[in-house]
XYZ file of C-alpha atoms in Angstrom:
521
model
C 146.200 -133.080 -89.144
C 146.110 -136.527 -87.201
C 143.658 -137.520 -85.249
C 142.007 -141.324 -84.079
C 138.630 -140.024 -84.639
C 135.999 -139.479 -87.489
C 136.724 -137.211 -90.433
C 135.274 -133.804 -89.535
C 134.851 -131.449 -92.582
C 134.334 -127.955 -91.922
C 131.446 -126.182 -94.154
C 132.142 -122.647 -94.624
C 129.438 -120.357 -94.492
C 125.969 -119.670 -92.601
C 122.712 -118.076 -92.386
C 120.804 -116.677 -89.743
C 117.265 -118.586 -90.770
C 116.379 -121.488 -88.673
C 116.435 -124.834 -90.812
C 115.325 -128.258 -89.987
C 117.958 -131.297 -89.959
C 119.113 -131.067 -93.480
C 117.819 -134.212 -95.427
C 120.620 -134.074 -97.618
C 122.962 -135.441 -95.116
C 122.821 -138.998 -93.360
C 121.246 -139.462 -90.035
C 124.897 -140.415 -89.002
C 126.261 -137.218 -89.858
C 123.514 -135.124 -87.428
C 125.041 -134.278 -84.206
C 123.235 -136.237 -81.297
C 122.910 -135.371 -77.879
C 121.581 -137.365 -75.181
C 119.790 -136.541 -71.508
C 119.167 -139.223 -68.746
C 118.859 -139.518 -65.141
C 122.443 -138.830 -64.235
C 122.469 -135.601 -66.042
C 119.547 -134.539 -64.329
C 116.269 -135.815 -65.936
C 113.926 -136.764 -63.402
C 113.133 -140.342 -65.141
C 114.408 -141.531 -68.489
C 110.509 -142.189 -69.794
C 109.775 -139.206 -71.443
C 106.099 -138.623 -72.857
C 105.887 -135.112 -73.819
C 107.834 -132.101 -75.166
C 106.848 -128.433 -75.680
C 108.342 -125.279 -75.404
C 107.821 -122.999 -72.385
C 106.713 -119.363 -72.284
C 110.426 -118.250 -71.386
C 111.871 -120.061 -74.633
C 113.326 -123.371 -72.607
C 111.789 -126.576 -73.037
C 109.579 -128.364 -70.800
C 109.737 -131.918 -70.673
C 107.360 -134.293 -69.047
C 108.245 -137.721 -67.364
C 106.587 -140.044 -65.488
C 108.024 -138.634 -63.129
C 106.659 -135.280 -63.244
C 107.378 -131.848 -65.371
C 110.864 -130.490 -65.533
C 112.352 -127.494 -67.027
C 115.340 -127.470 -69.154
C 117.742 -124.861 -70.206
C 120.151 -126.508 -72.394
C 122.562 -127.434 -69.411
C 120.258 -128.600 -66.699
C 116.711 -129.655 -65.570
C 114.949 -128.028 -62.590
C 111.279 -129.016 -61.278
C 108.619 -127.081 -62.920
C 105.529 -126.880 -61.245
C 104.155 -123.517 -62.712
C 101.508 -123.516 -59.387
C 102.965 -124.955 -56.503
C 99.659 -126.556 -55.377
C 99.708 -128.643 -58.504
C 102.936 -130.552 -57.537
C 103.186 -130.907 -61.338
C 107.024 -131.905 -60.796
C 105.777 -134.866 -59.236
C 102.933 -136.110 -61.384
C 102.855 -138.392 -64.505
C 102.631 -136.038 -67.465
C 101.248 -137.726 -70.725
C 100.552 -134.491 -72.533
C 101.131 -130.502 -72.840
C 99.843 -127.830 -74.715
C 99.862 -124.275 -75.163
C 96.768 -122.517 -76.520
C 96.920 -119.025 -78.574
C 95.890 -116.988 -75.506
C 98.679 -118.168 -73.683
C 97.505 -120.727 -71.360
C 99.276 -124.061 -70.343
C 97.194 -127.362 -70.547
C 98.543 -130.095 -68.971
C 97.401 -133.547 -69.129
C 98.306 -136.144 -66.417
C 97.916 -140.235 -66.045
C 95.705 -139.877 -62.955
C 92.891 -138.411 -65.200
C 93.208 -134.377 -64.645
C 93.578 -131.772 -67.183
C 94.915 -128.616 -65.950
C 94.841 -125.186 -67.376
C 96.986 -122.278 -65.957
C 98.283 -119.139 -67.087
C 101.291 -116.636 -65.730
C 102.118 -119.492 -63.214
C 98.379 -119.847 -61.539
C 95.951 -122.664 -62.093
C 92.542 -120.934 -63.898
C 90.858 -124.822 -64.478
C 91.012 -127.977 -63.296
C 88.997 -130.790 -65.281
C 88.517 -134.174 -64.802
C 87.356 -136.080 -68.031
C 87.873 -139.598 -66.395
C 90.979 -140.850 -67.433
C 94.190 -140.556 -68.581
C 94.687 -137.682 -71.181
C 96.844 -138.671 -73.959
C 96.764 -136.453 -76.083
C 95.644 -132.370 -75.879
C 94.771 -130.336 -79.165
C 93.555 -126.808 -80.054
C 91.528 -126.266 -83.067
C 91.404 -123.168 -85.199
C 88.002 -122.320 -83.411
C 89.928 -122.319 -80.197
C 88.169 -125.609 -78.688
C 90.277 -127.913 -76.688
C 90.158 -131.739 -77.930
C 91.415 -134.049 -75.435
C 91.704 -137.724 -76.006
C 91.298 -139.830 -72.806
C 91.345 -143.169 -71.472
C 87.307 -142.665 -71.503
C 86.948 -141.151 -74.929
C 87.301 -137.776 -76.515
C 86.454 -134.623 -74.765
C 85.631 -131.069 -76.379
C 86.186 -127.830 -74.533
C 84.634 -124.904 -75.525
C 86.762 -121.333 -74.966
C 84.258 -120.816 -71.720
C 85.574 -123.983 -70.429
C 82.095 -126.088 -70.647
C 82.932 -129.733 -71.339
C 81.319 -131.787 -74.216
C 82.405 -135.597 -74.362
C 82.099 -136.500 -78.186
C 80.276 -139.763 -78.131
C 81.042 -140.990 -81.756
C 85.092 -141.134 -80.647
C 86.092 -143.547 -78.547
C 89.186 -143.973 -76.583
C 92.539 -144.376 -78.241
C 94.318 -147.873 -78.543
C 97.038 -149.236 -76.283
C 100.193 -147.564 -77.599
C 97.886 -145.009 -79.260
C 99.160 -141.396 -78.143
C 99.757 -138.914 -80.730
C 95.992 -139.491 -81.707
C 94.907 -135.636 -82.434
C 96.093 -133.567 -85.541
C 94.732 -130.560 -87.490
C 94.852 -129.923 -91.217
C 95.422 -126.856 -92.703
C 91.674 -126.793 -93.933
C 90.641 -126.909 -90.160
C 89.454 -130.735 -90.194
C 90.350 -132.549 -86.944
C 91.810 -136.222 -87.187
C 91.197 -138.272 -84.320
C 92.223 -141.984 -84.165
C 90.404 -144.315 -81.587
C 90.105 -147.951 -80.766
C 87.328 -148.050 -84.092
C 90.106 -146.743 -86.733
C 90.584 -143.125 -87.925
C 88.123 -140.228 -87.964
C 87.898 -136.661 -89.554
C 85.765 -134.310 -87.630
C 84.878 -130.909 -89.935
C 81.864 -128.810 -89.811
C 80.115 -130.742 -87.420
C 80.375 -133.741 -88.947
C 82.454 -136.815 -87.844
C 83.091 -139.485 -90.495
C 84.917 -142.478 -89.749
C 87.742 -142.700 -93.070
C 89.444 -146.309 -92.198
C 88.783 -148.871 -89.749
C 91.337 -151.164 -88.400
C 92.294 -154.372 -89.588
C 93.478 -155.374 -93.213
C 96.608 -154.671 -94.883
C 97.401 -151.918 -93.031
C 96.501 -153.412 -89.519
C 95.782 -151.323 -86.503
C 95.661 -147.186 -87.001
C 97.498 -145.874 -83.997
C 98.835 -142.437 -84.974
C 97.956 -139.436 -87.163
C 99.726 -136.243 -88.382
C 98.243 -133.689 -90.836
C 101.273 -132.059 -92.778
C 101.650 -128.610 -94.281
C 101.565 -129.699 -97.814
C 97.838 -130.984 -96.928
C 99.178 -134.825 -96.717
C 97.610 -137.067 -93.762
C 99.860 -139.655 -92.818
C 98.866 -142.498 -90.369
C 101.020 -144.458 -88.138
C 99.668 -148.384 -87.896
C 100.739 -151.488 -86.309
C 102.467 -152.524 -89.393
C 104.283 -149.291 -90.794
C 103.651 -145.935 -92.374
C 100.507 -144.919 -94.350
C 99.720 -141.879 -96.591
C 96.052 -141.411 -96.820
C 95.507 -140.612 -100.436
C 91.877 -140.534 -102.385
C 90.584 -141.919 -98.861
C 92.607 -144.937 -99.157
C 95.567 -145.570 -97.168
C 99.101 -146.160 -99.309
C 102.054 -147.880 -97.676
C 105.455 -146.042 -97.510
C 107.507 -149.216 -98.067
C 110.709 -149.065 -96.041
C 109.278 -148.316 -92.658
C 108.503 -150.799 -90.174
C 105.584 -150.753 -87.281
C 104.329 -150.163 -84.976
C 104.582 -146.385 -85.973
C 103.297 -144.688 -82.848
C 104.684 -140.845 -83.828
C 105.256 -138.617 -86.408
C 106.603 -135.253 -87.305
C 107.000 -133.352 -90.664
C 109.918 -131.142 -90.422
C 109.811 -127.768 -91.979
C 112.363 -129.147 -94.932
C 109.552 -131.538 -95.562
C 111.188 -134.510 -94.294
C 108.892 -137.207 -92.297
C 110.227 -138.470 -89.310
C 108.197 -141.500 -87.953
C 108.998 -142.945 -84.410
C 108.364 -146.569 -83.629
C 107.715 -148.777 -80.820
C 110.542 -150.786 -80.720
C 112.260 -150.468 -84.353
C 114.066 -147.061 -83.687
C 113.184 -143.742 -85.927
C 112.839 -143.655 -89.828
C 112.967 -140.452 -91.926
C 111.312 -140.367 -95.241
C 113.261 -137.468 -97.473
C 113.110 -137.103 -101.341
C 111.836 -140.611 -101.945
C 114.445 -142.261 -99.629
C 113.725 -143.682 -96.431
C 116.819 -144.235 -93.889
C 116.660 -145.794 -90.687
C 118.519 -145.208 -87.075
C 118.175 -147.443 -83.864
C 119.546 -149.065 -81.227
C 122.260 -150.936 -82.841
C 123.375 -147.187 -84.651
C 123.759 -145.192 -81.145
C 120.036 -144.395 -80.381
C 119.487 -144.899 -76.574
C 116.050 -146.612 -76.851
C 114.251 -148.261 -79.813
C 110.928 -146.891 -78.137
C 109.991 -143.434 -79.217
C 107.007 -141.878 -77.275
C 107.058 -138.108 -78.726
C 108.709 -136.215 -81.233
C 109.072 -132.535 -81.397
C 110.818 -129.712 -83.647
C 111.999 -126.182 -82.038
C 112.397 -123.114 -83.344
C 115.764 -123.644 -84.634
C 115.059 -126.664 -86.411
C 116.178 -129.052 -84.390
C 114.586 -132.558 -83.643
C 114.124 -133.613 -80.293
C 113.021 -137.320 -79.180
C 111.398 -138.606 -75.935
C 111.806 -142.409 -75.628
C 110.280 -144.823 -73.219
C 113.775 -145.492 -71.320
C 116.459 -143.757 -73.037
C 115.564 -140.513 -71.974
C 115.881 -137.302 -74.157
C 117.611 -136.553 -77.298
C 118.529 -133.725 -79.454
C 119.529 -134.063 -83.008
C 120.747 -131.225 -84.852
C 122.692 -129.873 -87.940
C 126.274 -128.118 -87.310
C 129.046 -126.733 -89.495
C 131.044 -129.822 -88.980
C 129.922 -132.931 -90.762
C 131.462 -136.088 -89.742
C 132.597 -138.939 -92.238
C 133.518 -141.953 -90.794
C 132.506 -145.865 -91.045
C 128.782 -144.995 -91.122
C 129.435 -143.019 -93.986
C 131.522 -145.669 -95.836
C 135.154 -145.424 -94.261
C 136.764 -148.598 -93.200
C 137.869 -147.276 -90.101
C 137.731 -143.824 -88.171
C 141.430 -143.263 -87.636
C 141.561 -140.319 -90.019
C 145.071 -138.852 -90.762
C 145.013 -135.995 -93.715
C 142.964 -134.310 -96.017
C 143.825 -133.000 -99.621
C 141.863 -131.041 -102.218
C 141.690 -132.153 -105.773
C 141.865 -129.636 -109.194
C 138.030 -129.965 -109.141
C 137.373 -129.197 -105.992
C 136.709 -132.903 -104.834
C 138.369 -133.829 -101.285
C 140.490 -136.907 -100.593
C 140.822 -138.531 -97.325
C 143.612 -140.390 -96.101
C 143.341 -143.133 -93.125
C 145.706 -144.895 -91.016
C 145.613 -148.466 -92.291
C 141.922 -148.190 -93.574
C 142.267 -146.892 -96.968
C 142.183 -143.862 -99.288
C 138.860 -142.043 -100.403
C 137.554 -139.273 -102.488
C 134.316 -136.985 -101.714
C 132.650 -135.756 -104.293
C 129.906 -134.160 -102.898
C 128.003 -136.378 -101.024
C 129.467 -139.499 -102.937
C 132.256 -141.251 -101.421
C 134.876 -143.175 -103.578
C 137.342 -145.818 -102.417
C 140.556 -145.233 -104.164
C 143.451 -147.580 -104.391
C 146.412 -147.151 -102.354
C 150.612 -148.291 -102.985
C 149.907 -151.579 -100.597
C 146.738 -153.192 -99.477
C 144.849 -150.281 -97.333
C 145.416 -152.468 -93.778
C 149.029 -151.949 -94.371
C 149.135 -148.699 -95.704
C 149.479 -145.761 -93.240
C 148.882 -142.359 -94.800
C 150.900 -139.621 -93.209
C 151.041 -137.215 -96.022
C 149.072 -136.255 -99.349
C 148.700 -134.392 -102.411
C 146.637 -134.492 -105.441
C 148.494 -133.040 -109.043
C 146.994 -131.218 -111.336
C 145.752 -134.302 -112.948
C 143.738 -135.348 -110.023
C 146.193 -138.332 -109.274
C 147.234 -138.761 -105.613
C 150.625 -138.824 -103.854
C 151.158 -140.261 -100.923
C 153.782 -140.331 -98.193
C 154.754 -142.427 -95.446
C 157.153 -144.222 -92.874
C 157.756 -146.473 -95.636
C 158.554 -143.818 -98.640
C 156.972 -141.896 -101.323
C 154.558 -143.099 -103.615
C 152.733 -141.321 -106.708
C 149.823 -142.406 -108.914
C 150.743 -142.022 -112.570
C 147.203 -142.919 -114.131
C 147.607 -146.799 -113.870
C 149.356 -147.815 -110.794
C 151.757 -146.536 -107.921
C 155.485 -145.781 -108.725
C 157.765 -145.714 -105.693
C 159.797 -142.631 -105.541
C 162.191 -143.926 -102.471
C 164.394 -146.555 -103.825
C 167.245 -147.789 -102.012
C 169.616 -144.907 -100.287
C 166.956 -142.471 -101.200
C 166.284 -139.464 -98.105
C 162.429 -139.552 -99.141
C 161.445 -141.890 -96.005
C 159.328 -140.910 -93.322
C 157.342 -138.299 -95.527
C 155.636 -136.079 -93.259
C 154.085 -133.541 -95.681
C 153.643 -132.983 -99.590
C 152.693 -130.118 -101.619
C 152.401 -129.027 -105.416
C 153.058 -125.427 -105.249
C 151.186 -122.716 -107.927
C 153.943 -123.088 -110.389
C 153.634 -127.035 -110.455
C 156.891 -127.633 -108.509
C 156.673 -130.759 -105.995
C 157.906 -130.133 -102.105
C 158.594 -132.899 -99.901
C 159.141 -132.905 -95.985
C 160.349 -135.345 -94.069
C 160.800 -136.173 -90.414
C 164.535 -136.853 -90.361
C 165.789 -135.263 -93.622
C 164.282 -131.625 -93.921
C 162.941 -130.531 -97.127
C 162.816 -131.474 -100.689
C 162.018 -129.583 -103.755
C 161.532 -131.061 -107.475
C 161.491 -128.334 -110.025
C 158.825 -130.002 -111.854
C 155.481 -131.926 -110.993
C 157.048 -135.450 -111.583
C 160.195 -136.397 -109.984
C 161.405 -139.016 -112.260
C 164.908 -138.556 -113.378
C 165.400 -135.119 -111.659
C 167.657 -134.010 -109.216
C 166.079 -133.045 -106.035
C 166.973 -129.517 -104.242
C 167.316 -130.178 -100.362
C 167.055 -128.035 -97.533
C 168.223 -129.176 -94.154
C 168.144 -127.083 -90.779
C 170.798 -126.809 -88.421
C 168.974 -127.368 -85.455
C 166.311 -129.806 -86.669
C 165.375 -131.867 -89.788
C 162.016 -132.669 -88.651
C 159.609 -130.980 -91.454
C 155.637 -131.769 -90.239
C 153.618 -128.932 -92.652
C 154.003 -127.368 -96.104
C 151.503 -124.855 -97.287
C 151.580 -122.718 -100.381
C 151.376 -119.082 -99.951
C 151.579 -117.549 -103.160
C 154.178 -115.459 -105.413
C 156.353 -118.808 -105.336
C 156.591 -118.795 -101.566
C 155.591 -122.009 -99.703
C 155.000 -121.937 -95.320
C 156.999 -124.699 -93.649
C 156.299 -125.824 -90.305
C 159.355 -127.570 -88.611
C 160.362 -128.846 -85.484
C 162.964 -126.032 -84.558
C 163.437 -123.851 -87.422
C 165.220 -124.731 -90.800
C 167.619 -122.048 -91.104
C 170.473 -123.487 -93.415
C 170.692 -122.542 -97.166
C 171.472 -126.360 -98.203
C 171.225 -125.992 -101.682
C 172.037 -123.594 -104.508
C 169.472 -121.252 -105.205
C 167.142 -121.923 -102.368
C 166.611 -119.658 -100.036
C 165.409 -119.799 -96.784
C 163.890 -116.925 -94.389
C 163.315 -117.660 -90.435
C 160.342 -116.046 -88.964
C 160.983 -113.550 -86.325
C 160.732 -114.705 -83.053
C 157.866 -112.499 -82.294
C 156.046 -114.164 -85.311
C 156.764 -117.671 -83.952
C 155.424 -116.460 -80.463
C 152.000 -115.297 -81.874
C 148.824 -117.629 -81.963
C 147.247 -116.280 -84.822
C 146.831 -118.774 -87.543
C 146.664 -116.098 -90.398
C 149.309 -114.503 -92.549
C 148.768 -111.245 -94.588
C 150.602 -109.716 -97.165
C 150.690 -107.148 -99.730
C 150.656 -107.817 -103.369
C 153.781 -110.294 -104.217
C 156.331 -108.229 -101.926
C 158.027 -109.578 -98.665
C 155.621 -111.698 -96.421
C 154.599 -110.036 -93.232
C 154.428 -112.448 -90.570
C 151.533 -113.461 -88.181
C 151.334 -116.983 -86.904
C 153.259 -119.336 -85.099
C 155.128 -120.460 -88.084
C 158.898 -121.531 -87.858
C 159.855 -120.224 -91.298
C 159.118 -119.539 -95.314
C 160.931 -121.139 -98.138
C 161.230 -120.491 -101.987
C 163.092 -122.158 -104.557
C 163.973 -120.306 -107.904
């Protein structure tokens, strides 16, 4: 397999359950998709994200509310009279009774159900955040302070709670005990049982408090102008490695904490480790306004000027420069005797992947001059490399060349150690060679060259002493004594199936676009 792209490793298996982003993966290994104005998004400033009743996504921007079905964005007016597709949408909430609450920049709070407006409130200033507590009351953080709405719609300003700070938008959160946490220009407050208590003020080592989120494990995380803090025993403890200002936070279902900053990208805190992703890494914008996790565990990111982003886990995990390779031109992959993966590149080195650990391995010549065309690992775990220059094997101390003056083992395109320990080498100009032992030194090669073509591109084991050989136009000649060659039928060569089935160790039954089978005795 040759491809000028990042390494792609297929992970086998699957599950019907929805998981969050795997914390064991590097952030660079998540699949990332970005949508901006040219993709149909009304504007690139995304302020709020919430699922709609039909399962699609509602996205609030500074140019209105839009509905996203995964392919296209359409204006989402709900009730045409409200003209929400033309308003600056700051906050969204779906209440337990199915009603939708929408807060706008121009100081209006709408409540609708089944596409019809039920109520319209004017709290007196921009509605930055909306929350429903366990008693069904709606809390709204506005430019004029916090307003609480009873189930019957009556509004009651909370006099003890002032407006949020200038970059304070994610300022309301409810913990598992039912207490509501509120951030205002005066600091962090806890509201429970009718009592409102200030837990932390602004200033000092933690700077100005900007955001709060209560996670399911009972922890309360606080974003400030200088970083991320955990509230423990009524004290703020800093999480090292996260730069501020932190303005949005999300605890995903696998326990990772995501912290969005206003100018420094996004951070992940998982298993005691902190990782970052910013504009220099490919993030469309370093100014993160909102974070949302959907029912499938995907992470959605709303930014100030970079539009909407989605991060998700996939069955295909890339390994490239961000994960430690020197270059992204991948050429071949091989499996070692202990299940480890070996990765060959074009002039970027040889690597061994053990789980998540990537090791740089020696090459016959400096990596910059080593193009690995073919790769196989013997039973001792030693690599064998083929390329246009020749054929090299590692003996545990150094590489030895097996393609000296006059040797046919140049332009090596395929290498295989079969189940009997024999070594197969395919070339692009001299056919296929077989060594009866894993080490070819001092041994005579058996050859098989085709009448129509000597170009071999791939050799794979098939059990019972047979190997499958892919060639340009078939290898039909019997070029060495006791080497038997069977050519695939024309019907077998024309089929597109990639599988080969066999009954026991009998004669193979052909399925797939393969040019032939070879077996050495």
